[in-house]
């Protein structure tokens, strides 16, 4: 028993240590891009216009700093863990699972609990039946979801309750509040406390790459057209041109996808696990639609992560609303779900 625990501890330490290689690569790439841009691109722009060179240099520096700030928060700030749990002071929701299957209801200790049969996955809660003590501890968490078997969500690895949208990360070795995914480029999980910084990192990183690529490609063709015996184009400049284009396209797709998840109040895990509530359509029995109870509308979803103070929206510090263990739900979707279950 003790040997297994020690082996697991060493495995997580090794994974975390190896995870700093992608982080070091990312930091090196950012430093190299800033150096190459200042050495190779800015002088070309300076020949054409000193004002344009100053403007491009200033904007690039600001975006580089904001990208690095956001990245540092994603790497070094913990995404949030379900610690210090206490019994809810008010109310109790009926727990509903979010997996695909046929909805059914069952009584448990006098409470009506509605859930669905589903398939196990990497983040599945069905790791075996819970003891009475574990069920009692899990009941202290203000939760509206259950395991696939209808029991309260409980992590047998951390030996603690799982609030809604919390998952266990096998790399970090702990449960993460509102876990989105584990990112190897961050050597950290994207979760409740770091979702805003991650979205800003993708956005600022994309803008930084675009601001590098556009003037670089413009003055590259200008240099080709004005090619003379004393014209030199460094290999670093060519690599910068290629890398900025590749990363601009990649970051655009990632940023667009995570903005979509943000505005629909969905995590990456919930999107591919189909962790939405399945309701049969009234028009045809063969069709079905998913109801995301956490989706409060784009504006409220945005404020839930970025906060209500607009002047902090561009700052990558944590301004998320709530504690990461309880989330407001859409009662319109909840009532629709209940009507289809009853």
XYZ file of C-alpha atoms in Angstrom:
342
model
C 0.000 0.000 0.000
C 2.699 2.464 0.985
C 4.781 1.370 -2.026
C 1.934 2.285 -4.413
C 1.487 5.677 -2.824
C 5.200 6.423 -3.072
C 5.317 5.236 -6.693
C 2.358 7.454 -7.603
C 3.981 10.436 -5.881
C 7.231 9.943 -7.828
C 5.346 9.596 -11.108
C 3.603 12.945 -10.637
C 6.890 14.596 -9.684
C 8.548 13.219 -12.831
C 5.688 14.377 -15.057
C 5.800 17.848 -13.525
C 9.585 18.045 -13.923
C 9.477 16.935 -17.570
C 6.660 19.404 -18.172
C 9.027 22.335 -17.765
C 10.766 21.505 -21.069
C 7.782 22.770 -23.152
C 7.616 25.807 -20.853
C 11.311 26.516 -21.385
C 10.855 26.085 -25.150
C 7.939 28.550 -25.160
C 9.881 31.127 -23.142
C 12.893 30.725 -25.424
C 10.722 31.110 -28.510
C 9.174 34.312 -27.162
C 12.596 35.785 -26.310
C 14.023 34.795 -29.692
C 11.065 36.312 -31.563
C 11.414 39.632 -29.736
C 15.172 39.746 -30.382
C 14.856 38.838 -34.079
C 12.019 41.313 -34.624
C 14.016 44.141 -33.042
C 17.199 43.223 -34.915
C 15.856 42.332 -38.371
C 12.364 43.791 -38.905
C 12.440 47.143 -37.116
C 15.520 48.378 -39.092
C 13.688 47.594 -42.354
C 10.641 49.559 -41.228
C 12.903 52.381 -39.997
C 14.248 52.899 -43.515
C 10.735 53.553 -44.755
C 9.261 55.477 -41.817
C 10.622 56.243 -38.360
C 7.095 56.893 -37.078
C 5.834 53.530 -38.349
C 8.866 51.785 -36.851
C 8.240 53.412 -33.475
C 4.542 52.489 -33.583
C 5.208 48.850 -34.553
C 7.941 48.555 -31.950
C 5.735 49.954 -29.172
C 2.687 47.828 -30.011
C 4.801 44.685 -30.347
C 6.491 45.320 -26.992
C 3.156 45.856 -25.239
C 1.652 42.697 -26.748
C 4.790 40.711 -25.921
C 4.601 41.856 -22.292
C 0.875 41.069 -22.012
C 1.393 37.642 -23.595
C 4.234 36.822 -21.193
C 2.233 38.102 -18.206
C -0.743 35.937 -19.129
C 1.509 32.950 -19.772
C 3.276 33.323 -16.418
C -0.053 33.321 -14.583
C -1.183 30.194 -16.457
C 2.075 28.420 -15.572
C 2.604 29.440 -11.947
C -0.910 30.070 -10.588
C -2.834 27.072 -9.307
C -6.114 26.511 -11.192
C -8.027 25.914 -7.950
C -8.676 22.834 -5.817
C -11.783 21.813 -3.850
C -10.495 22.483 -0.338
C -12.319 23.678 2.776
C -15.710 22.272 1.814
C -18.672 22.993 4.063
C -22.365 22.201 4.060
C -24.502 24.596 1.974
C -26.323 27.227 3.969
C -29.392 27.336 1.768
C -31.360 25.118 -0.571
C -30.666 21.806 -2.234
C -30.867 21.050 -5.932
C -31.874 17.735 -7.403
C -28.700 16.151 -8.716
C -28.704 15.496 -12.458
C -25.967 13.780 -14.441
C -24.662 15.036 -17.776
C -23.976 11.957 -19.843
C -25.659 10.494 -22.885
C -28.318 7.869 -22.376
C -31.968 7.454 -21.426
C -33.105 9.646 -18.547
C -34.613 7.887 -15.581
C -35.401 8.667 -11.971
C -34.680 6.857 -8.775
C -35.273 7.503 -5.105
C -32.332 7.752 -2.708
C -32.873 8.474 0.986
C -36.198 10.130 0.264
C -34.729 12.479 -2.361
C -35.722 12.146 -6.000
C -32.546 11.923 -8.074
C -32.624 11.970 -11.875
C -29.680 10.666 -13.805
C -28.695 8.859 -16.973
C -26.713 5.806 -17.887
C -23.426 6.714 -19.554
C -20.055 5.474 -20.689
C -16.913 5.597 -18.588
C -14.183 7.940 -19.749
C -10.842 9.322 -18.616
C -12.627 11.672 -16.216
C -15.430 9.311 -15.196
C -16.481 9.240 -11.550
C -17.441 5.566 -11.604
C -14.420 4.021 -9.914
C -16.385 1.755 -7.605
C -19.196 2.098 -5.063
C -18.849 4.628 -2.259
C -18.949 3.852 1.423
C -21.560 5.430 3.679
C -18.910 7.791 5.064
C -17.881 8.891 1.558
C -21.509 9.458 0.584
C -22.045 11.519 3.731
C -18.984 13.671 2.994
C -19.982 14.076 -0.642
C -23.448 15.228 0.421
C -21.837 18.266 2.078
C -20.999 19.684 -1.351
C -23.537 21.939 -3.016
C -23.837 19.938 -6.239
C -26.334 19.326 -9.037
C -24.530 16.468 -10.772
C -23.914 12.882 -9.783
C -21.817 9.937 -10.866
C -22.991 7.686 -13.665
C -24.448 5.292 -11.086
C -26.461 8.037 -9.337
C -24.206 8.416 -6.293
C -22.735 11.804 -5.294
C -19.496 12.724 -7.057
C -16.488 11.715 -4.964
C -12.806 11.377 -5.903
C -11.390 8.113 -4.577
C -7.858 9.224 -5.475
C -7.998 12.485 -3.498
C -10.440 10.970 -0.978
C -12.665 14.025 -1.159
C -15.947 15.282 -2.646
C -16.059 16.584 -6.206
C -18.054 19.774 -6.728
C -19.779 20.358 -10.061
C -17.411 20.599 -13.042
C -14.452 19.408 -10.952
C -12.256 16.638 -12.376
C -9.166 14.775 -11.261
C -6.003 15.492 -13.277
C -3.823 12.391 -13.549
C -0.741 14.503 -14.387
C -1.061 17.016 -11.551
C -2.328 14.316 -9.194
C -5.159 16.391 -7.762
C -8.719 17.535 -8.417
C -9.137 20.816 -10.300
C -12.089 23.188 -9.977
C -13.919 23.740 -13.281
C -11.196 21.831 -15.059
C -10.907 22.668 -18.746
C -7.863 20.572 -19.683
C -4.267 19.898 -18.750
C -2.006 21.852 -21.097
C 1.538 20.466 -21.575
C 2.714 23.860 -22.857
C 1.802 25.320 -19.474
C 2.773 22.295 -17.369
C -0.428 23.106 -15.534
C -4.171 22.715 -15.730
C -6.512 25.360 -17.076
C -9.223 25.695 -14.471
C -11.380 28.076 -12.483
C -8.604 30.500 -11.485
C -6.669 30.454 -14.773
C -9.343 30.318 -17.492
C -9.331 34.091 -17.994
C -5.530 34.249 -18.199
C -5.513 31.357 -20.693
C -8.038 33.023 -23.012
C -6.074 36.285 -22.842
C -2.812 34.419 -23.461
C -4.233 32.914 -26.664
C -5.669 36.274 -27.756
C -2.584 38.358 -26.994
C -0.346 35.668 -28.484
C -2.347 35.701 -31.716
C -2.225 39.501 -31.972
C 1.528 39.417 -31.268
C 2.115 36.916 -34.077
C -0.048 38.911 -36.487
C 1.814 42.128 -35.670
C 5.094 40.343 -36.359
C 3.977 38.605 -39.542
C 2.242 41.472 -41.376
C 5.132 43.991 -41.435
C 7.674 41.188 -41.836
C 6.060 39.761 -44.971
C 5.419 43.254 -46.372
C 9.031 44.356 -46.016
C 10.309 40.936 -47.072
C 8.723 41.358 -50.511
C 9.871 44.965 -50.571
C 13.438 43.805 -49.993
C 13.070 41.182 -52.722
C 11.849 43.845 -55.153
C 14.684 46.191 -54.212
C 17.267 43.415 -54.120
C 20.802 44.684 -54.664
C 24.346 43.497 -54.037
C 24.437 44.838 -50.456
C 20.991 43.444 -49.462
C 21.109 40.746 -46.799
C 18.207 38.704 -45.468
C 19.135 36.751 -42.359
C 18.046 33.185 -41.720
C 16.495 34.358 -38.444
C 14.275 36.717 -40.412
C 13.066 33.852 -42.646
C 12.352 31.631 -39.646
C 10.530 34.481 -37.899
C 8.349 34.967 -40.960
C 7.444 31.272 -41.114
C 6.954 30.759 -37.371
C 4.806 33.867 -36.935
C 2.518 32.711 -39.764
C 2.183 29.166 -38.389
C 1.556 30.274 -34.807
C -0.846 33.025 -35.892
C -3.045 30.460 -37.666
C -2.826 27.952 -34.794
C -3.530 30.502 -32.064
C -6.430 31.935 -34.057
C -8.151 28.538 -34.070
C -7.441 27.886 -30.394
C -8.507 31.388 -29.346
C -11.738 31.232 -31.362
C -12.600 27.830 -29.886
C -11.970 28.905 -26.294
C -13.903 32.139 -26.751
C -16.793 29.992 -27.969
C -16.467 27.765 -24.881
C -16.333 30.876 -22.699
C -19.503 32.393 -24.166
C -21.403 29.097 -23.900
C -20.066 28.370 -20.387
C -18.610 25.030 -21.422
C -15.243 23.468 -20.661
C -13.177 21.410 -23.080
C -13.921 18.266 -21.074
C -17.653 18.984 -21.108
C -17.585 19.579 -24.864
C -16.086 16.245 -25.873
C -17.642 14.221 -23.048
C -21.100 15.481 -24.024
C -21.531 16.642 -20.460
C -24.739 18.454 -21.308
C -28.219 17.454 -20.314
C -29.967 15.388 -22.904
C -33.645 16.089 -23.533
C -35.818 14.394 -26.112
C -37.285 16.812 -28.642
C -41.041 17.081 -28.608
C -41.397 17.154 -32.411
C -39.775 13.766 -33.078
C -38.798 11.053 -30.714
C -35.680 10.206 -32.713
C -34.158 13.662 -32.262
C -32.598 15.054 -29.116
C -30.968 18.245 -27.965
C -28.540 19.099 -25.208
C -29.374 21.599 -22.495
C -26.396 23.130 -20.712
C -27.691 24.141 -17.289
C -24.598 26.306 -16.675
C -25.204 28.413 -19.794
C -26.631 31.720 -18.541
C -26.285 33.561 -21.860
C -23.139 35.015 -23.502
C -23.018 38.214 -21.413
C -23.452 36.522 -18.031
C -21.108 33.715 -19.025
C -18.430 36.256 -19.925
C -18.859 38.170 -16.657
C -18.690 34.911 -14.702
C -15.080 34.449 -15.875
C -13.844 38.006 -16.545
C -15.688 39.772 -13.732
C -18.044 42.737 -13.673
C -15.341 45.456 -13.739
C -14.755 46.250 -17.422
C -11.425 47.964 -16.744
C -10.017 44.617 -15.533
C -11.093 42.607 -18.567
C -7.757 43.067 -20.363
C -5.692 42.301 -17.250
C -4.867 38.569 -16.885
C -5.417 38.439 -13.120
C -8.150 36.224 -11.682
C -11.455 38.122 -11.477
C -13.818 35.150 -11.787
C -17.120 35.316 -9.929
C -17.850 32.774 -7.205
C -15.715 30.144 -5.505
C -15.439 27.543 -8.278
C -17.556 25.008 -6.385
C -21.034 26.430 -6.943
C -22.322 27.805 -10.216
C -25.601 29.517 -11.123
C -27.835 27.434 -13.364
C -30.379 28.240 -16.041
C -33.752 27.509 -14.470
C -35.368 27.620 -17.907
C -33.183 24.719 -18.977
C -33.634 23.021 -15.612
C -37.429 23.174 -15.826
C -37.300 21.907 -19.412
C -35.158 19.009 -18.269
C -37.509 18.168 -15.417
C -40.545 18.251 -17.705
C -38.908 15.734 -20.022
C -37.981 13.479 -17.126
C -41.383 13.528 -15.397
